[in-house]
Structure formats: C-alpha cells, structure tokens
Coordinates of C-alpha atoms and ligand atoms in Angstrom, one line a residue:
Chain J
X1 CA 0.0 0.0 0.0
X2 CA 2.8 2.4 1.0
X3 CA 4.4 1.6 -2.4
X4 CA 1.4 3.0 -4.3
X5 CA 1.6 6.2 -2.3
X6 CA 5.3 6.4 -3.0
X7 CA 4.6 5.9 -6.7
X8 CA 2.4 9.0 -6.8
X9 CA 4.8 11.2 -5.0
X10 CA 6.8 13.8 -7.0
X11 CA 10.6 13.1 -7.3
X12 CA 12.8 16.1 -7.9
X13 CA 14.9 14.9 -10.8
X14 CA 16.3 16.9 -13.7
X15 CA 14.9 15.5 -16.9
X16 CA 13.2 16.6 -20.1
X17 CA 9.9 15.2 -18.8
X18 CA 10.1 16.9 -15.5
X19 CA 10.6 20.3 -17.2
X20 CA 7.5 19.8 -19.4
X21 CA 4.5 22.0 -18.7
X22 CA 1.9 20.1 -16.6
X23 CA -0.7 20.9 -19.2
X24 CA 1.0 19.0 -21.9
X25 CA 1.6 16.0 -19.7
X26 CA -2.1 16.2 -18.7
X27 CA -3.1 16.0 -22.4
X28 CA -1.0 12.8 -22.7
X29 CA -2.5 11.4 -19.5
X30 CA -6.0 12.3 -20.7
X31 CA -5.4 10.6 -24.1
X32 CA -4.1 7.4 -22.5
X33 CA -7.0 7.3 -20.0
X34 CA -9.7 7.9 -22.6
X35 CA -8.3 5.4 -25.0
X36 CA -7.8 2.7 -22.3
X37 CA -11.4 3.1 -21.2
X38 CA -12.7 3.3 -24.8
X39 CA -11.1 0.0 -26.0
X40 CA -10.9 -3.2 -24.2
X41 CA -8.8 -5.6 -26.3
X42 CA -5.6 -6.7 -24.7
X43 CA -3.5 -5.7 -27.8
X44 CA -4.6 -2.0 -27.8
X45 CA -4.2 -1.8 -24.0
X46 CA -0.7 -3.3 -24.2
X47 CA 0.2 -0.7 -26.8
X48 CA -1.1 2.0 -24.4
X49 CA 1.1 0.6 -21.7
X50 CA 4.2 0.3 -23.8
X51 CA 4.0 3.8 -25.2
X52 CA 4.6 5.1 -21.7
X53 CA 7.9 3.3 -21.3
X54 CA 10.1 5.6 -23.3
X55 CA 8.8 8.6 -21.3
X56 CA 9.4 6.8 -18.0
X57 CA 13.0 6.1 -19.1
X58 CA 13.5 9.7 -20.2
X59 CA 12.2 10.9 -16.9
X60 CA 14.6 8.6 -15.1
X61 CA 11.9 7.3 -12.7
X62 CA 11.9 3.7 -13.9
X63 CA 12.5 2.4 -10.3
X64 CA 9.7 4.4 -8.8
X65 CA 7.3 3.7 -11.7
X66 CA 7.9 -0.1 -11.5
X67 CA 7.5 0.2 -7.7
X68 CA 4.0 1.6 -8.0
X69 CA 3.1 -1.1 -10.5
X70 CA 4.4 -3.7 -8.1
X71 CA 2.6 -2.1 -5.2
X72 CA -0.7 -2.6 -6.9
X73 CA 0.1 -6.2 -7.7
X74 CA -2.5 -7.5 -5.2
X75 CA -5.2 -5.4 -6.8
X76 CA -4.2 -6.7 -10.3
X77 CA -4.5 -10.3 -9.1
X78 CA -7.8 -9.5 -7.6
X79 CA -9.1 -7.8 -10.7
X80 CA -7.9 -10.7 -12.9
X81 CA -9.5 -13.2 -10.5
X82 CA -12.9 -11.5 -10.2
X83 CA -13.2 -10.9 -14.0
X84 CA -12.2 -14.5 -14.8
X85 CA -14.6 -15.9 -12.3
X86 CA -17.5 -13.8 -13.4
X87 CA -16.8 -14.7 -17.0
X88 CA -17.6 -18.3 -15.9
X89 CA -21.2 -17.3 -15.3
X90 CA -22.1 -15.4 -18.3
X91 CA -20.0 -17.3 -20.8
X92 CA -21.1 -20.6 -19.4
X93 CA -17.7 -22.0 -18.3
X94 CA -14.1 -21.0 -18.4
X95 CA -13.3 -20.0 -22.0
X96 CA -10.5 -18.4 -23.9
X97 CA -12.7 -15.3 -24.3
X98 CA -13.1 -15.1 -20.6
X99 CA -9.4 -15.3 -20.1
X100 CA -8.7 -12.6 -22.7
X101 CA -11.3 -10.4 -21.1
X102 CA -9.8 -10.8 -17.6
X103 CA -6.4 -10.1 -19.0
X104 CA -7.6 -7.0 -20.7
X105 CA -9.2 -5.6 -17.6
X106 CA -5.9 -6.2 -15.7
X107 CA -3.8 -4.5 -18.4
X108 CA -6.2 -1.6 -18.4
X109 CA -5.7 -1.2 -14.7
X110 CA -1.9 -1.4 -15.1
X111 CA -2.0 1.1 -17.9
X112 CA -4.0 3.6 -15.8
X113 CA -1.9 3.2 -12.7
X114 CA 1.2 3.6 -14.9
X115 CA -0.1 6.7 -16.6
X116 CA -1.1 8.4 -13.4
X117 CA 2.1 7.4 -11.7
X118 CA 4.2 8.9 -14.5
X119 CA 2.2 12.1 -14.3
X120 CA 2.5 12.6 -10.6
X121 CA 6.1 11.4 -10.4
X122 CA 7.2 14.1 -12.8
X123 CA 5.0 17.1 -11.9
X124 CA 5.6 19.3 -8.8
X125 CA 2.6 20.0 -6.7
X126 CA 3.3 23.7 -7.3
X127 CA 3.2 23.3 -11.1
X128 CA 0.0 21.3 -10.7
X129 CA -1.6 24.1 -8.7
X130 CA -0.6 26.7 -11.4
X131 CA -2.0 24.5 -14.1
X132 CA -5.3 24.2 -12.2
X133 CA -5.4 27.9 -11.8
X134 CA -4.9 28.4 -15.5
X135 CA -8.0 26.2 -16.0
X136 CA -9.9 28.9 -14.1
X137 CA -10.3 26.7 -11.0
X138 CA -10.6 28.9 -7.9
X139 CA -7.3 29.3 -6.0
X140 CA -8.7 28.0 -2.8
X141 CA -9.6 24.7 -4.4
X142 CA -6.2 24.5 -6.1
X143 CA -4.5 25.2 -2.8
X144 CA -6.5 22.6 -1.0
X145 CA -5.7 20.1 -3.7
X146 CA -1.9 20.6 -3.6
X147 CA -1.9 20.8 0.2
X148 CA -3.7 17.4 0.3
X149 CA -1.1 16.0 -2.2
X150 CA 1.7 17.4 -0.1
X151 CA 0.4 15.7 3.1
X152 CA -0.2 12.2 1.7
X153 CA 3.4 11.0 2.6
X154 CA 3.2 12.6 6.0
X155 CA -0.1 10.9 6.8
X156 CA 1.3 7.6 5.6
X157 CA 4.2 7.9 8.0
X158 CA 1.9 8.9 10.8
X159 CA -0.3 5.9 10.1
X160 CA 2.8 3.8 10.5
X161 CA 3.7 5.3 13.9
X162 CA 0.2 4.9 15.1
X163 CA 0.1 1.2 14.1
X164 CA 3.5 0.7 15.8
X165 CA 2.2 2.3 19.0
X166 CA -1.0 0.3 19.2
X167 CA 0.7 -3.0 18.3
X168 CA 3.1 -2.3 21.1
X169 CA 0.1 -2.2 23.4
X170 CA -1.0 -5.6 22.3
X171 CA -3.3 -4.8 19.4
X172 CA -3.4 -7.6 16.9
X173 CA -4.7 -6.6 13.5
X174 CA -4.5 -10.0 11.9
X175 CA -6.6 -11.7 14.5
X176 CA -10.3 -12.5 14.7
X177 CA -13.3 -12.6 12.5
X178 CA -14.2 -9.9 10.0
X179 CA -16.2 -7.8 12.5
X180 CA -13.6 -8.0 15.2
X181 CA -11.0 -6.9 12.6
X182 CA -13.0 -3.9 11.6
X183 CA -13.3 -3.0 15.3
X184 CA -9.6 -3.4 15.7
X185 CA -9.1 -0.7 13.1
X186 CA -10.6 1.9 15.4
X187 CA -7.5 2.4 17.6
X188 CA -5.7 3.3 14.4
X189 CA -8.3 5.3 12.6
X190 CA -9.3 7.5 15.5
X191 CA -5.8 9.0 16.2
X192 CA -5.2 9.3 12.5
X193 CA -8.4 11.4 12.0
X194 CA -7.7 13.5 15.0
X195 CA -4.2 14.2 13.9
X196 CA -5.3 15.1 10.4
X197 CA -7.9 17.4 11.9
X198 CA -5.3 19.0 14.2
X199 CA -3.0 19.4 11.3
X200 CA -5.5 21.2 9.1
X201 CA -6.3 23.6 12.0
X202 CA -2.6 24.3 12.5
X203 CA -2.2 24.9 8.8
X204 CA -5.2 27.2 8.7
X205 CA -3.9 29.2 11.6
X206 CA -0.4 29.4 10.1
X207 CA -1.9 30.6 6.7
X208 CA -4.1 33.1 8.3
X209 CA -1.3 34.6 10.3
X210 CA 0.6 35.0 7.1
X211 CA -2.4 36.9 5.6
X212 CA -3.7 34.2 3.3
X213 CA -6.7 35.5 1.4
X214 CA -5.9 39.2 2.1
X215 CA -5.6 40.0 -1.6
X216 CA -8.2 38.8 -4.0
X217 CA -6.1 38.8 -7.1
X218 CA -3.0 36.8 -6.7
X219 CA 0.0 36.8 -9.0
X220 CA 2.6 34.1 -9.2
X221 CA 6.4 34.2 -9.0
X222 CA 6.6 31.6 -11.7
X223 CA 4.4 31.5 -14.7
X224 CA 3.7 28.4 -16.7
X225 CA 5.0 28.5 -20.2
X226 CA 4.7 26.1 -23.1
X227 CA 7.9 25.3 -25.0
X228 CA 8.7 23.3 -28.1
X229 CA 8.8 20.0 -26.3
X230 CA 5.4 20.7 -24.9
X231 CA 3.9 21.3 -28.3
X232 CA 5.7 18.2 -29.5
X233 CA 4.1 16.0 -26.8
X234 CA 0.7 17.4 -27.4
X235 CA 1.0 16.9 -31.1
X236 CA 2.3 13.4 -30.5
X237 CA -0.6 12.6 -28.1
X238 CA -3.3 13.7 -30.5
X239 CA -1.7 12.0 -33.5
X240 CA -1.4 8.8 -31.5
X241 CA -5.0 9.0 -30.5
X242 CA -6.1 9.6 -34.1
X243 CA -4.1 6.6 -35.3
X244 CA -5.5 4.3 -32.6
X245 CA -9.1 5.5 -33.3
X246 CA -8.5 5.0 -37.1
X247 CA -7.1 1.5 -36.7
X248 CA -9.9 0.4 -34.4
X249 CA -12.7 1.8 -36.4
X250 CA -11.8 1.1 -40.1
Chain D
X1 CA 18.2 -10.2 28.6
X2 CA 17.9 -8.6 25.2
X3 CA 20.6 -9.6 22.8
X4 CA 21.2 -7.8 19.5
X5 CA 23.6 -9.6 17.3
X6 CA 25.2 -7.9 14.3
X7 CA 21.9 -6.5 13.1
X8 CA 21.4 -4.8 9.8
X9 CA 18.1 -3.2 8.9
X10 CA 17.1 -2.0 5.5
X11 CA 13.8 -0.1 5.0
X12 CA 11.5 -1.1 2.1
X13 CA 12.7 2.0 0.2
X14 CA 16.2 0.7 0.3
X15 CA 17.7 2.9 3.0
X16 CA 19.9 0.9 5.4
X17 CA 19.3 2.4 8.9
X18 CA 21.3 -0.1 11.0
X19 CA 24.7 -1.4 9.9
X20 CA 25.9 -4.1 12.1
X21 CA 24.7 -3.3 15.6
X22 CA 25.6 -5.6 18.5
X23 CA 24.4 -5.0 22.1
X24 CA 23.5 -6.9 25.2
X25 CA 21.0 -5.5 27.7
X26 CA 21.0 -7.3 31.1
X27 CA 18.1 -7.4 33.5
X28 CA 18.1 -4.5 35.8
X29 CA 20.2 -2.2 33.7
X30 CA 19.5 1.4 32.9
X31 CA 20.6 2.4 29.4
X32 CA 20.6 5.7 27.6
X33 CA 20.8 5.5 23.8
X34 CA 22.0 8.8 22.3
X35 CA 23.0 10.1 18.9
X36 CA 22.1 12.6 16.3
X37 CA 18.8 12.7 14.4
X38 CA 18.6 9.8 12.0
X39 CA 21.3 7.8 13.8
X40 CA 19.0 4.8 13.9
X41 CA 17.9 4.9 17.5
X42 CA 14.2 4.5 16.9
X43 CA 14.9 1.8 14.3
X44 CA 16.9 -0.1 16.9
X45 CA 14.4 0.0 19.7
X46 CA 11.6 -1.1 17.3
X47 CA 13.6 -4.4 17.1
X48 CA 13.2 -5.0 20.8
X49 CA 9.5 -5.9 20.6
X50 CA 9.6 -7.2 17.1
X51 CA 7.9 -4.3 15.3
X52 CA 10.9 -4.6 12.9
X53 CA 12.7 -7.8 12.2
X54 CA 16.4 -7.6 11.3
X55 CA 17.2 -7.8 7.6
X56 CA 20.4 -9.6 8.7
X57 CA 21.6 -10.7 12.1
X58 CA 19.4 -11.6 15.1
X59 CA 17.6 -10.1 18.1
X60 CA 16.5 -12.3 21.1
X61 CA 14.6 -11.4 24.2
X62 CA 15.2 -13.7 27.2
X63 CA 16.6 -16.3 24.9
X64 CA 13.8 -16.4 22.2
X65 CA 14.5 -15.0 18.7
X66 CA 12.1 -12.2 17.9
X67 CA 11.5 -13.9 14.5
X68 CA 9.6 -16.7 16.3
X69 CA 7.3 -14.5 18.4
X70 CA 4.5 -12.0 17.6
X71 CA 4.7 -8.3 18.4
X72 CA 1.9 -8.9 21.0
X73 CA 3.8 -11.7 22.7
X74 CA 7.1 -9.6 22.8
X75 CA 5.3 -6.4 23.9
X76 CA 4.1 -8.2 27.0
X77 CA 7.7 -8.3 28.1
X78 CA 9.2 -5.3 26.3
X79 CA 7.0 -2.2 26.8
X80 CA 7.7 0.5 24.2
X81 CA 6.5 4.1 24.8
X82 CA 6.7 6.2 21.6
X83 CA 7.6 9.8 21.2
X84 CA 4.3 11.3 20.4
X85 CA 1.4 10.5 22.7
X86 CA -1.1 11.9 20.1
X87 CA -0.2 8.9 18.0
X88 CA -1.9 6.5 20.3
X89 CA -4.8 8.0 22.2
X90 CA -8.2 7.0 20.9
X91 CA -10.4 6.3 24.0
X92 CA -13.0 8.5 25.5
X93 CA -11.6 8.4 29.0
X94 CA -8.1 8.3 30.6
X95 CA -9.0 5.0 32.3
X96 CA -10.1 3.3 29.1
X97 CA -6.9 4.4 27.5
X98 CA -4.9 2.7 30.3
X99 CA -7.0 -0.4 30.2
X100 CA -6.6 -0.9 26.4
X101 CA -3.4 -2.9 26.6
X102 CA -4.7 -5.0 29.6
X103 CA -7.8 -5.9 27.5
X104 CA -5.6 -6.9 24.6
X105 CA -3.5 -9.1 26.8
X106 CA -6.6 -10.8 28.2
X107 CA -6.5 -9.7 31.8
X108 CA -9.6 -10.3 34.0
X109 CA -12.1 -7.5 34.6
X110 CA -11.3 -7.1 38.3
X111 CA -7.6 -7.3 37.8
X112 CA -7.9 -4.6 35.1
X113 CA -9.7 -2.3 37.5
X114 CA -7.1 -2.9 40.3
X115 CA -4.2 -2.2 38.0
X116 CA -5.7 0.9 36.4
X117 CA -6.5 2.4 39.9
X118 CA -2.9 1.6 41.0
X119 CA -1.3 3.2 38.0
X120 CA -3.6 6.3 38.0
X121 CA -2.5 6.9 41.6
X122 CA 1.2 6.3 40.9
X123 CA 1.2 8.6 37.8
X124 CA -0.7 11.4 39.5
X125 CA -3.6 11.0 37.1
X126 CA -6.2 9.9 39.6
X127 CA -8.3 13.1 39.2
X128 CA -8.4 12.7 35.4
X129 CA -9.8 9.2 35.2
X130 CA -13.0 10.3 33.5
X131 CA -11.4 13.1 31.4
X132 CA -10.7 12.8 27.7
X133 CA -7.0 12.0 27.0
X134 CA -7.1 14.8 24.4
X135 CA -7.9 17.4 27.0
X136 CA -4.8 16.7 29.1
X137 CA -1.8 19.0 29.2
X138 CA 1.5 18.0 27.5
X139 CA 3.0 16.6 30.7
X140 CA -0.1 14.7 31.6
X141 CA -0.4 13.2 28.1
X142 CA 3.2 12.0 28.4
X143 CA 2.5 10.4 31.8
X144 CA -0.6 8.8 30.4
X145 CA 1.3 7.3 27.5
X146 CA 3.8 5.9 30.0
X147 CA 1.0 4.7 32.3
X148 CA -0.7 2.9 29.4
X149 CA 2.4 0.7 29.1
X150 CA 3.7 0.5 32.6
X151 CA 0.2 -0.8 33.6
X152 CA 0.9 -4.3 32.1
X153 CA 4.1 -4.5 34.1
X154 CA 6.6 -5.3 31.3
X155 CA 10.1 -6.4 32.4
X156 CA 11.7 -3.9 30.1
X157 CA 10.6 -0.4 29.6
X158 CA 11.8 1.4 26.5
X159 CA 11.1 5.1 26.1
X160 CA 11.6 7.0 22.8
X161 CA 12.6 10.6 23.5
X162 CA 10.4 11.0 26.6
X163 CA 11.5 14.6 27.4
X164 CA 10.7 16.2 24.1
X165 CA 8.4 19.2 24.8
X166 CA 8.5 18.7 28.5
X167 CA 9.4 21.4 31.0
X168 CA 11.9 20.9 33.9
X169 CA 9.4 19.7 36.4
X170 CA 7.8 17.3 34.0
X171 CA 11.2 15.9 33.2
X172 CA 11.8 15.3 36.9
X173 CA 8.6 13.4 37.2
X174 CA 9.5 11.2 34.3
X175 CA 12.9 10.5 35.9
X176 CA 11.2 9.5 39.1
X177 CA 8.8 7.1 37.3
X178 CA 11.9 5.5 35.6
X179 CA 13.7 5.4 38.9
X180 CA 10.9 3.6 40.7
X181 CA 10.6 1.2 37.8
X182 CA 14.3 0.4 38.2
X183 CA 13.9 -0.1 41.9
X184 CA 11.6 -3.0 41.2
X185 CA 14.6 -4.7 39.5
X186 CA 13.3 -3.9 36.0
X187 CA 15.2 -2.8 33.0
X188 CA 14.9 0.7 31.4
X189 CA 16.1 1.9 28.0
X190 CA 15.8 5.6 27.3
X191 CA 16.4 7.2 23.9
X192 CA 17.3 10.8 24.5
X193 CA 19.4 13.8 23.5
X194 CA 19.0 15.3 26.9
X195 CA 22.1 14.5 29.0
X196 CA 21.0 16.7 31.8
X197 CA 17.9 14.6 32.1
X198 CA 19.4 11.1 32.3
X199 CA 22.5 11.9 34.2
X200 CA 20.9 11.4 37.6
X201 CA 20.2 7.8 36.7
X202 CA 23.8 7.1 35.9
X203 CA 22.9 5.0 32.9
X204 CA 25.1 3.0 30.7
X205 CA 25.6 5.2 27.6
X206 CA 25.3 4.0 24.1
X207 CA 26.1 6.5 21.4
X208 CA 24.9 5.9 17.9
X209 CA 25.9 7.5 14.6
X210 CA 24.8 6.6 11.1
X211 CA 23.4 3.2 12.0
X212 CA 26.4 2.1 14.1
X213 CA 27.2 2.1 17.8
X214 CA 30.3 4.3 18.3
X215 CA 30.5 4.2 22.0
X216 CA 29.2 1.9 24.8
X217 CA 30.5 3.0 28.3
X218 CA 29.5 4.0 31.8
X219 CA 28.0 7.4 32.4
X220 CA 31.1 8.5 34.3
X221 CA 33.5 7.9 31.5
X222 CA 31.2 8.8 28.5
X223 CA 29.8 12.0 29.8
X224 CA 33.0 13.6 30.9
X225 CA 34.6 13.0 27.5
X226 CA 33.8 16.4 26.2
X227 CA 35.6 16.0 22.9
X228 CA 33.5 12.9 22.1
X229 CA 30.3 14.6 23.2
X230 CA 31.1 17.5 20.9
X231 CA 31.7 15.2 18.0
X232 CA 28.3 13.7 18.7
X233 CA 26.7 17.2 18.9
X234 CA 25.6 16.5 22.5
X235 CA 25.9 19.1 25.3
X236 CA 27.6 17.9 28.4
X237 CA 25.7 18.3 31.7
X238 CA 26.2 21.9 33.0
X239 CA 28.0 20.7 36.1
X240 CA 30.5 18.8 34.0
X241 CA 31.0 21.8 31.9
X242 CA 31.5 24.0 34.9
X243 CA 34.1 21.6 36.4
X244 CA 35.9 21.6 33.1
X245 CA 36.1 25.3 33.0
X246 CA 37.1 25.7 36.7
X247 CA 39.8 23.0 36.7
X248 CA 41.1 23.3 33.1
X249 CA 43.1 21.3 32.0
X250 CA 40.8 18.3 32.4
X251 CA 41.6 14.9 33.9
X252 CA 38.4 15.0 35.8
X253 CA 36.3 12.0 35.4
X254 CA 32.8 11.5 36.6
X255 CA 31.9 15.0 37.7
X256 CA 28.3 14.7 36.6
X257 CA 26.2 16.3 39.3
X258 CA 26.3 18.8 42.1
X259 CA 27.4 16.1 44.7
X260 CA 30.4 15.2 42.6
X261 CA 31.4 18.9 42.2
X262 CA 30.9 19.5 46.0
X263 CA 33.3 16.7 46.8
X264 CA 36.0 18.6 44.9
X265 CA 35.2 22.1 45.8
X266 CA 34.5 21.7 49.5
X267 CA 38.0 20.7 50.6
X268 CA 39.4 23.6 48.5
X269 CA 37.0 26.1 50.1
X270 CA 37.6 24.9 53.7
X271 CA 41.3 25.1 53.1
X272 CA 40.9 28.7 52.0
X273 CA 38.8 29.6 55.0
X274 CA 41.3 28.1 57.4
X275 CA 44.2 30.0 55.7
X276 CA 42.5 33.3 56.2
Ligands
LIG301 N1 9.8 4.1 7.4 C1 11.0 4.5 6.9 N2 11.3 4.4 5.6 C2 12.5 4.7 5.2 N3 13.5 5.3 5.9 C3 13.3 5.5 7.2 C4 12.0 5.1 7.8 N4 12.1 5.4 9.1 C5 13.3 5.9 9.3 N5 14.0 6.0 8.2 C6 15.4 6.5 8.0 O1 16.2 5.7 8.8 C7 17.2 6.5 9.5 C8 17.1 6.3 11.0 O2 15.9 6.7 11.5 P1 15.5 6.6 13.0 O3 15.8 5.3 13.5 O4 14.2 7.2 13.2 O5 16.6 7.7 13.6 P2 16.6 8.4 15.1 O6 15.5 7.8 15.9 O7 18.0 8.0 15.6 O8 16.5 9.8 14.8 C9 16.9 8.0 9.1 O9 17.8 8.4 8.1 C10 15.5 7.9 8.6 O10 15.3 8.8 7.5
LIG302 MG1 13.8 8.7 16.7

C-alpha cells in the first residue's frame, strides 16, 4: 500500500519530462486514459502501456514507476480473478474469451496506474496548482488540492507510527473474524483522523497569520510557459489518439 | 536479557538504517541511547519488541528469537513508549486508554480495575480518570502514554525521547517514574538527546551514529569525554562543563552532578577559609 503512495509522489529529478508543462503532460494522460477506457482488447491496451515506457525512461523514474506497479500487484491479481470468475457465469464456463477479457481488464488497470504514476512522479505540486489555476479553477480549491497531495506521505508515515504504538500495546490486527478486525481498526483510525484534523487547524492558523486571502487577485512568482517540447508532446498525443481510433474503427 | 547480534536493517525504500549493531542489555540495567537525528535509535528499539525484524543478524529477548514471536507476545515483556502521545490516544476516557493494553492481553475484569487504579495513583492522574485524553496538558499526556504501558508491568521499559516538549518539572517526574521502575529490578532503556535529564540515573551510555554504535560505556566515562560529546553534537551536563572550566586542564572523570562537584570544591574552600 505504501508503495502506491510512493509511486504517486513527486521526485525532484532533472529530466526533459520533469521540465515539461503540466498541461502538456495532462493531455498525454488524458489521451491514455480515454483510449484505455474506450477500448478493451488486450493488444490495444498493451500498446497504451508500452507507449509510456520511453517517457518513463527519459524521466529517469523507472524504479519508482515499477514500484508503483508492483505495489498494486495485489489489486491486479484481484481484478484478474474476479473478472475471470464472473466470465464463468455469463459465458457458461471457463473460455479463452473469458481469459482474454480478464487479462484486458488487468492490463487496463496497469495502464491507468502507470499513466497516473508517470504524471505525478514528474509534476511538482506547485506546477499542478498553477495548471489548475490556468484552468480557471478557484485558487482556494487548487491550494486545498496541492496541500492534500503534499500531506499524503506525512499521513502515511503517521499511520505507520500509530500502528506501531498500538501494536506495542498488544493490538493484533490480523486476529479474529471480519467484524472484530474492523473494530480493531478503530485504535488506528481515531488517532489518524484526530491528527489530520489538528494538522489542518494548524495549517489554517499558520496561513491566516501570514495573511492568506488578504488579496483577491494573486500573482505568481513563476508562470507556466509552453515550449517546443510541450507542443511536440501534445501533437504526439493527438496523433497517437487519431491513429488508434483510425485503426480500431476502419 | 535482550541480545542484539550484528543486526542490519534496510527499510523497504532501500535505506539501510542499521549497519551491524551488537548489544546486550541485562536485567536491571539502565541504558541511555543517544545520537544525532537519523542515527537509527528508533529503528533499533523497534527491534526489541519485534515491530521490525532484522534484515540480517538476530535479536533475542530472554533467549527467544524475535522472529519466532508475535509483536503482541514480545510487547508483553518489552514495553515501548513512543515519542508522540497523540499517536496512540483513541479512548473517550483516561482510564479506558490505560485499560486498552490489559484488555488486549486478556486480563480479567477485576484485575484490570485494580491495576488501572494503582497506575492512575502512581502517575498522579487519579483526578483525570474520567477526562478525555485529548484534553490533558502536554506533561499529563506523556505520563498517560507511559502509564498505558507500565500498567501491564513489562520487564523492560523502552522510552523514545520521553523529554521532548516537557518542562523541567515534568522531566523530573519522568525521571522519578523510571527510577521507581528500576527499583523493582526492571530494565529501562531511554532514547534521548537530553544528557542533563538522564545523568541522575547514571545510565550506561550507548552512542549511535549513522546506523552504528560508536561508544558503549559508563556514564562517568562517557559524559566527561567532552571531545566525544562535541563530535556527537551533544551538550555535556552543565556541572561537568563548569568543572571543566574551573579546573582546566581536564583529567576530571565522573563529575556529573552537584554532589560530585561539591566533593572537589568543598576541601578547597575549607582550606581557603582556614588560611584566612
Ligand atoms: N519508514 C522509513 N522508511 C525509510 N527510511 C526510514 C524510515 N524510518 C526511518 N527511516 C530512516 O532511517 C534513518 C534512521 O531513522 P531513526 O531510527 O528514526 O533515527 P533516530 O531515531 O535516531 O532519529 C533515518 O535516516 C530515517 O530517515
Ligand atoms: Mg527517533
């Protein structure tokens, strides 16, 4: 689980992908997401996965990217299992079609995880906020979004300390029936919620004492700018989409 | 006895936080583990009750390898109190919070009540039994965190940075809790930066740096080694510093508190008075 969080966390690395404008990366992400939801044959989905690999290599985040795929391995197995089993019922037995369908669902999941992981690994929360502002989303919402992103790793660490503290007082998470297990989560969830609440109060106070919201119209120290590489990525994404659509429909 | 044998520990992200740590903790000892931030102190103590299992090497508690026991089984013997009390409170009342571990360990209802009463009294929390843990002051929260572990009477008490955010009086209270625990013949391990705080207990000092133990010695020897303390970014006890400045050059070992200093200064002063 921790691995998935890690795979969505920005890494400060110098690379041509990191320096791209978040908007052009968002176009690429959008194209991959739309296509992978539109089509459900394993071949197309595999192409959508493979097309990410050169970008991942260029961004030098191969290790983190693979980690987030590995972190979601349990879910992949689950998705495959459930799809294969349900195919048994409406296809009247285990068939090759059922197998292909289950495989396609799993690859679709991997493709989506990979695409989102690539986006978040290479985009700073600040850039993301700027991009959202450009899309005319109110600054308060942009700020809330980036602050939330920024706190995910902290909360994950805190969850770990809380679990350690409760296990040291004899709490056994793996013991008991399903109902008891859910009840056993309370000693973990309660402190986690309270801490998150405290944290947001602290953040709000710190922001207010630094005059957050005093000026309606904000300006930014850094402005987003599209460069040649950005137009290249957007052009590539759109061409790629047109080609796939063309192949699939004619 | 807790035995740590050439332990290496690597976190899932690939960072190696312990690099060949060996250490034996005997029954009845008082030990202070010191060292800069990130030295691996917390990582080490999490091995004592099996929260972490060594990547290489072995840890055993009273002869059993921690690999073979659950965290719950080990915690019954080795009580860990973590740094931040807010990371463990979840009950509506102070007394429920203290009873939590006892319930987990399967104590009987009347025994739970007896022990909770006893520990509330001992920790000076008796008036707060029905209060919410979240409404306590910083010092009371810390005492409650310690109480919620001491209550199941572990043989070893391990405290991670117990004095952070505590004022002088609160520190003295924590010292007294540890001292009474030691009097019962139990073992205490304290992770701290605060030399002034532990010096009264005359603990065995273990100094860590970058995942290794760089010193393991008596308080007398370790704490009067100003050069070493400086290298480890630790401040010596003020009395030691004073003795050092008064009687420079050094060669003074074990001047750690006012009694030690008195022993040296008193003869000098009386001689002066007689001369006059
Ligand atoms: N969950 C974790 N994942 C990765 N690295 C960690 C984790 N916890 C601690 N570390 C790293 O291990 C090192 C030792 O940490 P820790 O034992 O907490 O040090 P100390 O308690 O001496 O300050 C630090 O460099 C820290 O960043
Ligand atoms: Mg620590």
